[in-house]
C-alpha positions as a printed NumPy array, in Angstrom:
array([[  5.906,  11.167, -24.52 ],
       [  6.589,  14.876, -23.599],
       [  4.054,  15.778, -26.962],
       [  1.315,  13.602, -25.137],
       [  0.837,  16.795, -22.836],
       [  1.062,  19.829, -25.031],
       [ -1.491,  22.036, -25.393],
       [ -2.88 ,  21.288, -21.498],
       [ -4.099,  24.136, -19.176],
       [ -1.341,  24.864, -16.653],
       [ -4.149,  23.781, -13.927],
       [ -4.617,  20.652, -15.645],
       [ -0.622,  19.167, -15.933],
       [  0.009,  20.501, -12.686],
       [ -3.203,  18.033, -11.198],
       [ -1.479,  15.381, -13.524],
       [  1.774,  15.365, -12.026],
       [  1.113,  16.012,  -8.856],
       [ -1.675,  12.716,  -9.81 ],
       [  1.48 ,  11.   , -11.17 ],
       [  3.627,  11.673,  -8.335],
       [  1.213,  10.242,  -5.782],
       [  1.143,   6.823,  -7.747],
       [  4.653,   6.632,  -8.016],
       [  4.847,   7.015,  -4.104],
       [  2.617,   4.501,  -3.561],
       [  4.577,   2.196,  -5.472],
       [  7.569,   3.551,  -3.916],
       [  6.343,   2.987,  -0.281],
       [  4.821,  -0.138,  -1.795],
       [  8.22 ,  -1.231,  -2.509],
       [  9.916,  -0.731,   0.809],
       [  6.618,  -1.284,   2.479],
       [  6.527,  -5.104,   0.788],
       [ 10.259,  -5.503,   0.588],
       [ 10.441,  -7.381,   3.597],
       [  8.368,  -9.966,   2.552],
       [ 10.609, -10.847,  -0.131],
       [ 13.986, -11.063,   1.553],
       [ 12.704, -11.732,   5.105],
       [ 14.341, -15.037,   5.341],
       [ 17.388, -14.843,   3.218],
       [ 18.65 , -11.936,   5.301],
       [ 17.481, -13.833,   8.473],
       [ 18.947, -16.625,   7.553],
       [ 22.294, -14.964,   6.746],
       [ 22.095, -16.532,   3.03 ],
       [ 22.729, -13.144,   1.786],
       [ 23.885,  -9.862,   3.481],
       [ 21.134,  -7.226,   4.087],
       [ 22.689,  -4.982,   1.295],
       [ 22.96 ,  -7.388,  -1.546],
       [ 19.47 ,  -9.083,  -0.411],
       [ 17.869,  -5.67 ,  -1.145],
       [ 19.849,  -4.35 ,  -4.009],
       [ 18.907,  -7.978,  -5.753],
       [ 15.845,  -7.762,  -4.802],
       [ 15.034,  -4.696,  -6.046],
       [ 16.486,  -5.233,  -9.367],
       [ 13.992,  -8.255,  -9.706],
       [ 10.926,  -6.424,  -8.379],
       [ 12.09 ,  -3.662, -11.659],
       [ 12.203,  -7.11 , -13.957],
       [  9.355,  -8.357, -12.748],
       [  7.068,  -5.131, -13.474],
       [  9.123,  -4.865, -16.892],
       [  8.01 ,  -8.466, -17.966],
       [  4.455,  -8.911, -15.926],
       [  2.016,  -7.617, -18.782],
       [ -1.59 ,  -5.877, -18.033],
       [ -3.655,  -8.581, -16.892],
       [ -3.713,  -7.527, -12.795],
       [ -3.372,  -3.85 , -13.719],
       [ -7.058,  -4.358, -15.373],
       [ -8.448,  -6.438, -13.01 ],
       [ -7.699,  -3.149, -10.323],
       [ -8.872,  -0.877, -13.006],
       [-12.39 ,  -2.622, -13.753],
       [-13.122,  -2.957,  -9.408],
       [-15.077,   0.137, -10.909],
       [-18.551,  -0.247, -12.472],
       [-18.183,   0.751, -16.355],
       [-20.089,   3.203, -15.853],
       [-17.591,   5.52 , -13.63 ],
       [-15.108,   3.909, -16.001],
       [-16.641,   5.649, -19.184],
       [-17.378,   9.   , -17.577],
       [-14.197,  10.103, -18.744],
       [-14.394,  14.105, -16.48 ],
       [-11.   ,  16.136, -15.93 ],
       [-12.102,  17.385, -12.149],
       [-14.045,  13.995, -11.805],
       [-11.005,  11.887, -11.935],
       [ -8.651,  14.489, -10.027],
       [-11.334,  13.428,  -6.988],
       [-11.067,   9.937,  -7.143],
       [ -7.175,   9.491,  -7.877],
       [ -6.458,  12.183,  -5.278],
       [ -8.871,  10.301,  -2.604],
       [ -7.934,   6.676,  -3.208],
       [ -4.46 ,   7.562,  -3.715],
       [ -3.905,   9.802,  -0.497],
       [ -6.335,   6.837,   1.408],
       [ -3.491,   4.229,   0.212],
       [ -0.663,   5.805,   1.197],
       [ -1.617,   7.144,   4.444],
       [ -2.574,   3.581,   5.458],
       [  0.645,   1.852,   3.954],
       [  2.822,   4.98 ,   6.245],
       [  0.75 ,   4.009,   8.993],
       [  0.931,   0.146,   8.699],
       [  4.987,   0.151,   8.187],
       [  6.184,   2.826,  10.992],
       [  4.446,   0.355,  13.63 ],
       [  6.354,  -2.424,  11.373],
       [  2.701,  -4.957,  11.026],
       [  3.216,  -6.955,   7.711],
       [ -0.396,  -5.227,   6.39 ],
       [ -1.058,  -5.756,   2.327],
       [ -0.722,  -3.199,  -0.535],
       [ -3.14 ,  -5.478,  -2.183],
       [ -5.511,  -4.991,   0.295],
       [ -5.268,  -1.231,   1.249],
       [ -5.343,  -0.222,  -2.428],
       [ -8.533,  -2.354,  -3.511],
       [ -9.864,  -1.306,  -0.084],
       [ -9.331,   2.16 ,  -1.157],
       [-10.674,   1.305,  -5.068],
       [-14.02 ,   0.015,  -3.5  ],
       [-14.47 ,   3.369,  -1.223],
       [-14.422,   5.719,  -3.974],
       [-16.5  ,   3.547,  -5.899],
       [-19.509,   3.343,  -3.09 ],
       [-18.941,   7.178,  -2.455],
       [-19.518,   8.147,  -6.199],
       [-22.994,   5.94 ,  -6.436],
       [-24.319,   7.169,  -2.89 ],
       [-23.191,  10.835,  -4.293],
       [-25.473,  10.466,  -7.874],
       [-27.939,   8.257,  -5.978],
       [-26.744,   5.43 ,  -7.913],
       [-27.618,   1.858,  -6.13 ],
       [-25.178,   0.365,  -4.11 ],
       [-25.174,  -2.867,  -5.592],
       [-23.995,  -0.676,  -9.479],
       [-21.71 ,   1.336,  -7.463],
       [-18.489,  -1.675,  -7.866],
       [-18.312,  -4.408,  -9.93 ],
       [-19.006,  -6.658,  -7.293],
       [-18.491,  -9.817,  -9.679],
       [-14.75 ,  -8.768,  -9.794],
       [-14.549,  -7.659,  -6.365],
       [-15.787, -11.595,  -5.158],
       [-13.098, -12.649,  -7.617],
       [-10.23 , -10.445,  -5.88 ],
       [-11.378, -11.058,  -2.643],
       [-11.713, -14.706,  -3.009],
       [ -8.094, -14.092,  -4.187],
       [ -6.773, -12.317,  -1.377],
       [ -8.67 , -14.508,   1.204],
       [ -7.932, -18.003,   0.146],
       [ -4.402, -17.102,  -1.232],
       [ -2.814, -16.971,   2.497],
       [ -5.081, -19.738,   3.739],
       [ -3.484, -21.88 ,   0.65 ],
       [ -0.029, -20.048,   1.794],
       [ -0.289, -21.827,   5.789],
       [ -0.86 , -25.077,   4.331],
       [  1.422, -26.078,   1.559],
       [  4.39 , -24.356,   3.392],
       [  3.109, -26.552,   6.3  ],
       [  3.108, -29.542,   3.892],
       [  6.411, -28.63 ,   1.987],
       [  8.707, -28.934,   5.417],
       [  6.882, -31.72 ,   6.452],
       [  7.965, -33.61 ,   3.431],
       [ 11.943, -31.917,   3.591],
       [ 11.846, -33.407,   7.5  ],
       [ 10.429, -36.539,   6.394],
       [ 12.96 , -36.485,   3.658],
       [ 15.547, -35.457,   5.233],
       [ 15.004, -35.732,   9.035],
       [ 18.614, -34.719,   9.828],
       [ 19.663, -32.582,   7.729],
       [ 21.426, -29.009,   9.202],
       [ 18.457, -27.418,   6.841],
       [ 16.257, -27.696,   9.999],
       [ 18.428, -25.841,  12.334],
       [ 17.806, -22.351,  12.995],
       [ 21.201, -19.397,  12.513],
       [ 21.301, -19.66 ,  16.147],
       [ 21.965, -23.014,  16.371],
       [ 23.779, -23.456,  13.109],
       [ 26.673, -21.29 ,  14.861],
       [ 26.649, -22.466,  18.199],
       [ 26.641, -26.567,  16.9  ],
       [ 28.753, -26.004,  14.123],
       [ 30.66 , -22.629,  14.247],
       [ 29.069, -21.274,  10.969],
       [ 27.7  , -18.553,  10.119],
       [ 25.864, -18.914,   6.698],
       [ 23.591, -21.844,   5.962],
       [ 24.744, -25.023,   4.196],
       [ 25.753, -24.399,   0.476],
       [ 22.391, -26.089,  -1.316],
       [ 20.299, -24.882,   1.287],
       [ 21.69 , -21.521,   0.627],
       [ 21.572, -21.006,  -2.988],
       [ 17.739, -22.647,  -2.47 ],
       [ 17.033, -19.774,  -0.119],
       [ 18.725, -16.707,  -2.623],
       [ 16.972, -18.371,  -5.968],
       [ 13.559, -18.54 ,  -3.553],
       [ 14.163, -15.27 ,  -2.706],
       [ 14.082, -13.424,  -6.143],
       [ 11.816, -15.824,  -7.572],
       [  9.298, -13.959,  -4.696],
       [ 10.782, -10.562,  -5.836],
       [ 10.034, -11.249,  -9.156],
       [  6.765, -12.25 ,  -8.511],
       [  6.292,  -9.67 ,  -6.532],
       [  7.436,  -7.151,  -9.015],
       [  4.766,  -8.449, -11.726],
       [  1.842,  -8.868,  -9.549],
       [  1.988,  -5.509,  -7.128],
       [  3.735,  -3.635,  -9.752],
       [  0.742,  -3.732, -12.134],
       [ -1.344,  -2.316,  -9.727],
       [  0.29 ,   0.823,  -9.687],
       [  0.36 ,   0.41 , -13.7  ],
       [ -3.483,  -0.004, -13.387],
       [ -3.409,   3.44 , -11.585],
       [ -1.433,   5.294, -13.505],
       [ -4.097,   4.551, -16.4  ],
       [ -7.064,   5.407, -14.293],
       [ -4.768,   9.016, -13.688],
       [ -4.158,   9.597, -17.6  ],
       [ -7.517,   8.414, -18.665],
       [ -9.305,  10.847, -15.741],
       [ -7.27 ,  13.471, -16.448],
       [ -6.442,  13.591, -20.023],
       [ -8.842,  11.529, -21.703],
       [ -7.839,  12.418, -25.112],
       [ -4.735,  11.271, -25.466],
       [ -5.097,   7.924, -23.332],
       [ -8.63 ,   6.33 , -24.028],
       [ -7.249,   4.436, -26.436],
       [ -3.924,   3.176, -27.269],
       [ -2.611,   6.165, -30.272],
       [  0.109,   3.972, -30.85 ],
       [ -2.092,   1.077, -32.054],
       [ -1.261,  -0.374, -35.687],
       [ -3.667,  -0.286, -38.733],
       [ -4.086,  -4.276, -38.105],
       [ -5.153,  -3.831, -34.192],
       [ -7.186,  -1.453, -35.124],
       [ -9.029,  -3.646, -38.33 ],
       [ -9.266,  -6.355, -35.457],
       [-11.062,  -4.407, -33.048],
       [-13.456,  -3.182, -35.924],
       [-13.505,  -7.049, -37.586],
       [-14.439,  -7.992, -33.948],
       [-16.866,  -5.962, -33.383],
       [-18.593,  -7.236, -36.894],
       [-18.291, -10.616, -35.752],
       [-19.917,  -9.836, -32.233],
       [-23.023,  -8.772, -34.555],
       [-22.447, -11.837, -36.493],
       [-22.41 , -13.673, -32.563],
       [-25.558, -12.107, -31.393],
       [-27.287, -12.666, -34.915],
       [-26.325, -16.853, -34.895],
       [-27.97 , -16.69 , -31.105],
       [-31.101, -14.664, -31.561],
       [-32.795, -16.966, -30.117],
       [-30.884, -17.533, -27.05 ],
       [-30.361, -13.714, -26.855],
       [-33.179, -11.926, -28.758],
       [-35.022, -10.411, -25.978],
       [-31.912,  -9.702, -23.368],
       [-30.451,  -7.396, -26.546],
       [-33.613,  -6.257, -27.576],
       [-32.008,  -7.267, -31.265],
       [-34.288,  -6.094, -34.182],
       [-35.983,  -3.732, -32.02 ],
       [-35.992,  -0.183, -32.241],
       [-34.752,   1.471, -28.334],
       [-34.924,   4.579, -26.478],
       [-31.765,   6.255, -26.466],
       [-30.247,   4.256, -29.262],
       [-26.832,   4.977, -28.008],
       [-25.01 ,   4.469, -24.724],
       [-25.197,   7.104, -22.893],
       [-22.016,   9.095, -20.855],
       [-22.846,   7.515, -17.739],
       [-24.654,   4.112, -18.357],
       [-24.032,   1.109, -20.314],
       [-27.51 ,  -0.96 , -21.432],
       [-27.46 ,  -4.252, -23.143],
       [-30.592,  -3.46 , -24.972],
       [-28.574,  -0.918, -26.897],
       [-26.116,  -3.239, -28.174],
       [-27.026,  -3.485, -31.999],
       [-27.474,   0.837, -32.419],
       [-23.944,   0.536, -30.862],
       [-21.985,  -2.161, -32.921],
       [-23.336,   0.212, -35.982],
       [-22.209,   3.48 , -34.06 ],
       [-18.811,   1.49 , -33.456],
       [-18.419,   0.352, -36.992],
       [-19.077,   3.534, -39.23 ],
       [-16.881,   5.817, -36.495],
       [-14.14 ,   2.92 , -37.205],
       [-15.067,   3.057, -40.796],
       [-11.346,   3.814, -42.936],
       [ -9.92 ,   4.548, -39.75 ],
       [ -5.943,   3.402, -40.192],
       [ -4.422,   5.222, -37.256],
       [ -6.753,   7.043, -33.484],
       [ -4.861,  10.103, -34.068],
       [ -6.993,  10.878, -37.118],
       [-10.184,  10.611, -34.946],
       [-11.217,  14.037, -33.159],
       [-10.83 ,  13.78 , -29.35 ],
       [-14.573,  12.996, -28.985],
       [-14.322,  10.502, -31.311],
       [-11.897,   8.68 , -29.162],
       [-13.408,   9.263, -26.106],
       [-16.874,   7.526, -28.014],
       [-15.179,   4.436, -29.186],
       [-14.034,   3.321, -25.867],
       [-17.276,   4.272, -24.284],
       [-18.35 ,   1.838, -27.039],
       [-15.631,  -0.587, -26.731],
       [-16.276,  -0.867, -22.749],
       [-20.037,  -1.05 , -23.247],
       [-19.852,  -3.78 , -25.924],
       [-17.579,  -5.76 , -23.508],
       [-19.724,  -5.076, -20.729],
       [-22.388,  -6.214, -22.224],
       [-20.82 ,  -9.507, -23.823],
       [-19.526, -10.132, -20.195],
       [-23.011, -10.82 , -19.045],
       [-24.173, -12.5  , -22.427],
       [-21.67 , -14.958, -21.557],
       [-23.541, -15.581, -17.901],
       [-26.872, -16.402, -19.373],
       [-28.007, -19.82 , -19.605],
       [-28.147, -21.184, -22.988],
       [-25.302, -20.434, -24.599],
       [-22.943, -23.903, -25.074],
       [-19.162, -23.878, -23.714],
       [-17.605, -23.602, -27.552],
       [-20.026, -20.149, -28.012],
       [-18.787, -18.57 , -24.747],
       [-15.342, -19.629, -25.937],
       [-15.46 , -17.678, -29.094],
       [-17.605, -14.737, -26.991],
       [-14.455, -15.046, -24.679],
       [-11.955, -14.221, -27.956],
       [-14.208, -11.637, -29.11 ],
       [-13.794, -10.19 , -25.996],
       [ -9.795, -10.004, -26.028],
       [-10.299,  -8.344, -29.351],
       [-12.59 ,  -5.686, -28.518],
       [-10.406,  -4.164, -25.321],
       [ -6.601,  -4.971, -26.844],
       [ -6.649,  -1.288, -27.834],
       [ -8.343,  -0.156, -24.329],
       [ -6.414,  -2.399, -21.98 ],
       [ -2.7  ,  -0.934, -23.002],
       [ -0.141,   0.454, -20.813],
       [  2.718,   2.79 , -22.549],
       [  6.28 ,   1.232, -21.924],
       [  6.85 ,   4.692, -19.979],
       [  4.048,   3.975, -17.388],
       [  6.049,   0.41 , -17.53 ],
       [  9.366,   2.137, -16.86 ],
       [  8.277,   4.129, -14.498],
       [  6.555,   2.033, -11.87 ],
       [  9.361,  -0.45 , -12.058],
       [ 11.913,   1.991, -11.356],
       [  9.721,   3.401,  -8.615],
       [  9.366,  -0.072,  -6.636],
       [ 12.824,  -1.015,  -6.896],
       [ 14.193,   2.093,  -5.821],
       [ 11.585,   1.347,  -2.959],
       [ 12.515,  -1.902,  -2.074],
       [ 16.376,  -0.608,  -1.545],
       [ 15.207,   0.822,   1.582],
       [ 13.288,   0.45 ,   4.783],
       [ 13.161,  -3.067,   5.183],
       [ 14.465,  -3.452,   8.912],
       [ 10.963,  -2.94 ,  10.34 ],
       [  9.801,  -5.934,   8.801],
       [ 11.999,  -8.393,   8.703],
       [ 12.557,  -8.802,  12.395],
       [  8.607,  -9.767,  12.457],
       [  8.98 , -12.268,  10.115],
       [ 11.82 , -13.759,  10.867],
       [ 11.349, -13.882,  14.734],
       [  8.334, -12.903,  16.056],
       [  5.48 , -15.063,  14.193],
       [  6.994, -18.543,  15.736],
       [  7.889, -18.982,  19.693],
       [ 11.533, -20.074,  17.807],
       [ 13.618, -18.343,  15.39 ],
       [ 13.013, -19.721,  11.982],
       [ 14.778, -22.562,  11.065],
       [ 16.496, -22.909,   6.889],
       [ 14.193, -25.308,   6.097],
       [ 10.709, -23.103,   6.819],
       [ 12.713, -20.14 ,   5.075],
       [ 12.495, -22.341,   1.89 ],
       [  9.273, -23.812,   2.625],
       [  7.562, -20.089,   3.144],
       [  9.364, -18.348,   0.057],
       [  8.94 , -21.688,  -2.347],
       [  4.654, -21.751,  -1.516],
       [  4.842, -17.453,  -1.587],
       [  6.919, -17.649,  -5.178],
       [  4.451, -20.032,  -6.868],
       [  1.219, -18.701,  -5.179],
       [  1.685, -15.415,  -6.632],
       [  3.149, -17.034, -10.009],
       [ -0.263, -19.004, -10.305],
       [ -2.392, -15.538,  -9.418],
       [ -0.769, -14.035, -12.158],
       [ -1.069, -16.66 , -14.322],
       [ -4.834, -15.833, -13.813],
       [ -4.577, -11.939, -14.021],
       [ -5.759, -11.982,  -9.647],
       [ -3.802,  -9.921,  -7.284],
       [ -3.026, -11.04 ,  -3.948],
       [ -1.302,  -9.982,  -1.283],
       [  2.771, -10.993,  -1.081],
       [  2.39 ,  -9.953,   2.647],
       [  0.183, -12.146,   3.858],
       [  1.094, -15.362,   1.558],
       [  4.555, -15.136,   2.959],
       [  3.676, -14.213,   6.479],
       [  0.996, -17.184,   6.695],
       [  3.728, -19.838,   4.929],
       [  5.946, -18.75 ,   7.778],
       [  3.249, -18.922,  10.443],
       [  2.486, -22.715,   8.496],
       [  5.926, -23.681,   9.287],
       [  5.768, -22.78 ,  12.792],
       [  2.893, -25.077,  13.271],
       [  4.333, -28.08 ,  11.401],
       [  7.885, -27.491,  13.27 ],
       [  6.189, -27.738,  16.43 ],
       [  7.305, -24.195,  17.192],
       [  4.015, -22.292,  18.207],
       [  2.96 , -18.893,  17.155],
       [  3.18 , -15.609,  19.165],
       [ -0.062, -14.849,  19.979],
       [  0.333, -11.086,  20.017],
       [  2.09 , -11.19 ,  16.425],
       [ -0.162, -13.092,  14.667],
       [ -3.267, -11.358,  16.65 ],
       [ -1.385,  -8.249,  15.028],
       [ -0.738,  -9.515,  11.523],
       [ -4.808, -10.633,  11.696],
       [ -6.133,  -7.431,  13.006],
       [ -4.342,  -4.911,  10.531],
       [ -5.833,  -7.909,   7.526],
       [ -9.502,  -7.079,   8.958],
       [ -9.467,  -3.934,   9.497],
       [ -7.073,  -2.499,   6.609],
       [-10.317,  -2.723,   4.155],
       [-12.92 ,  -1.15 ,   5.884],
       [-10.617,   1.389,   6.736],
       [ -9.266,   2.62 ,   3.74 ],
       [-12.888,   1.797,   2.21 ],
       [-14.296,   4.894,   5.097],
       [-11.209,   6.415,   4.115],
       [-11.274,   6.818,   0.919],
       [-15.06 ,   6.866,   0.184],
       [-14.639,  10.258,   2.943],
       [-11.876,  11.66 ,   1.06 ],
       [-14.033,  11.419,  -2.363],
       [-16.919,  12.642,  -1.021],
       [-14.918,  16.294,   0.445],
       [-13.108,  16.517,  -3.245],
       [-16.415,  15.585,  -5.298],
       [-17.978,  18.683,  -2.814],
       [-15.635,  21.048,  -3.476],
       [-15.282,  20.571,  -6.874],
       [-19.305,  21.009,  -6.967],
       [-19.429,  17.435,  -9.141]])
């Protein structure tokens, strides 16, 4: 790793870890910030000492980031239009890590001294989307190319319906336990479980439901929240030291024969569809500014690039042999290509078996673009468990006490933490982040109404008030922040 940054100006590593360090303390405060959520009910239930609860939990946040692949991490990374993705600039992406980054992290700070259950999810795509409208209104780009507002419907679809989903299946999940069991000590609250029966831990099944829950949400935690800050650290190397990150130098001489063979059979794609796609490719045609240029991706240059892609690739058995520009080229090619199959694949015309295949072609093209090194891997897991060993009193209290008009009974701890555990398992499943936060905090609040308990109306008003404002917050935020650097800097 260490030979990775040899050779940099002193200007330039110092920018990089200081970049590096930011990321890694938003994943930190991440950690402690989201811990709650996790072991909120196991520690209010008393199925597990505060201690062990976090220790445990932290250790499955580290698996989960260990074990959760790429796919969110990408999905964060490509809220950006291509085109600020393939302007690979040293003092360019110093201003937008810097300003997204510092937007993040004041907001999560903010958010957990006041102890409101906000979402990391939220405050970093929040910040994501700022820098992205400040860099088009800065190059008089149009707002509607400054984001990639397809993904950003996607995420925020996500992060909307994903708590909504989260009230009612907890709701329906202790409806069925009291209609299954109607009189079972799972429905009493601690309170009541020591005063009735003189105990102070919950029954033994109940209990080990409530730890397994528990980590199961940790986990899931850990490989959907986690790759976010993987996604970041990315954006940092790739701003910042294009060379060496662009692509992926430790890619074999088969991935990097697929990408090429791909890339022939994308031709081969277009060519059996001329029809279909003739005129949107402009294929046979001869085009202004054959190649893509180092700000702007344009499907009618498609065909001048597959042939760019294809001789650069041409006996290419390893990335380090390619000069620095070279590499920097064939991901501005690799990104345009996909970009551009990404809409081919939202005409009409094309049957569901082509946009299948168009849908392999495009795994092929980006497996050596969308890459994370194990040390990035490392790194952010070891960052968010640390983080999620401490300061997670300011939380828990909320959650535990302070959502319903009664404490929390063992039955809607298990409820909440089974419908947060598989909500997140099924976004990840799908590559979508969403927000652990508010899927846990809604399954609670979805207890409380089907218990009968009733919601504080100041909590909740709380818990909704920090989810509508924490985007166009740390959108102003960030988007102000980007616009000072990008001034200074004179970009």
């Amino acid at each position: 790793m260490i030979d990775l940054f040899s050779g940099l100006d002193a200007w330039v590593l110092v920018s990089l870890l200081l970049a590096l360090a930011f990321v890694l303390a938003f994943e930190f405060i991440n950690g402690f910030h989201d811990t709650a959520n996790a072991v909120a009910t196991v520690i209010y239930t008393k199925a597990m000492p505060p201690h062990l609860a976090v220790f445990f939990s932290g250790v499955f946040n580290f698996l989960g980031v260990l074990l959760g692949g790429v796919g969110v991490a990408y999905a964060i990374v490509h809220l950006l239009p291509v085109e600020l993705l393939i302007n690979v600039n040293t003092g360019h992406g110093l201003a937008m890590v810097f300003s997204l980054l510092a937007a993040a992290i004041t907001w999560n700070l903010g958010t957990w001294y006041f102890g409101i259950p906000a979402s990391s999810s939220h405050t970093l795509i929040g910040s994501i989307l700022g820098v992205g409208l400040a860099n088009a209104l800065i190059n008089d780009i149009p707002l509607a190319d400054g984001v990639n507002w397809q993904k950003a419907v996607d995420i925020g679809a996500s992060l909307v319906f994903s708590p909504m989903a989260g009230f009612l299946v907890a709701a329906l999940v202790l409806i069925g336990l009291k209609w299954w069991r109607p009189l079972s000590k799972m429905h009493k609250t601690p309170d009541q479980r020591r005063k009735l029966d003189d105990k102070k831990h919950p029954p033994f099944w109940n209990r080990l439901v409530l730890v397994i829950s528990a980590m199961a949400v940790s986990f899931v935690h850990g490989s959907n929240d986690g790759q976010k800050g993987i996604g970041l650290i990315m954006l940092v190397l790739i701003g910042i030291v294009p060379a060496q990150f662009v692509l992926d130098l430790g890619s074999t001489t088969y991935q990097i024969e697929r990408t090429r063979d791909a890339t022939v059979h994308l031709s081969q794609f277009y060519e059996r569809n001329n029809a279909t796609l003739g005129e949107f490719l402009a294929l046979g045609k001869s085009v202004k500014d054959d190649l893509p240029g180092k700000f702007q991706c344009n499907p009618q240059q498609t065909e001048p690039t597959i042939n760019a892609l294809v001789n650069t690739l041409k006996g290419v058995s390893d990335y380090h042999s390619l000069s620095a520009d070279h590499r920097i080229e064939v991901r501005r090619y690799l990104l345009c290509l996909d970009d551009t199959a990404k809409k081919v694949g939202k005409l009409p015309g094309l049957d569901a078996r082509e946009k299948s295949d168009l849908d392999k072609l495009r795994k092929d093209l980006t497996a050596t673009t969308e890459y994370a090194p194990f040390w990035v891997i490392l790194a952010v897991a070891l960052a968010l468990g640390l983080g999620t060993m401490v300061g997670w009193k300011r939380v828990v209290l909320t959650i535990g006490e302070k959502i319903g008009k009664q404490g929390m009974t063992y039955a809607q701890g298990m409820s909440a933490q089974i419908t947060t555990a598989s909500m997140i398992g099924l976004a990840n499943i799908f590559s979508l982040p969403v927000s652990t936060t508010h899927v846990l905090s809604s399954g609670v609040a979805g207890t409380m109404v089907a218990n009968k308990s009733g919601l504080q109306g100041g909590t909740v008003k709380t818990i909704l008030m920090a989810w509508v404002l924490t985007l166009p917050a740390t959108v102003a935020l960030s988007a102000g922040l980007f616009w000072l650097a990008s001034k200074a800097l004179g970009s």
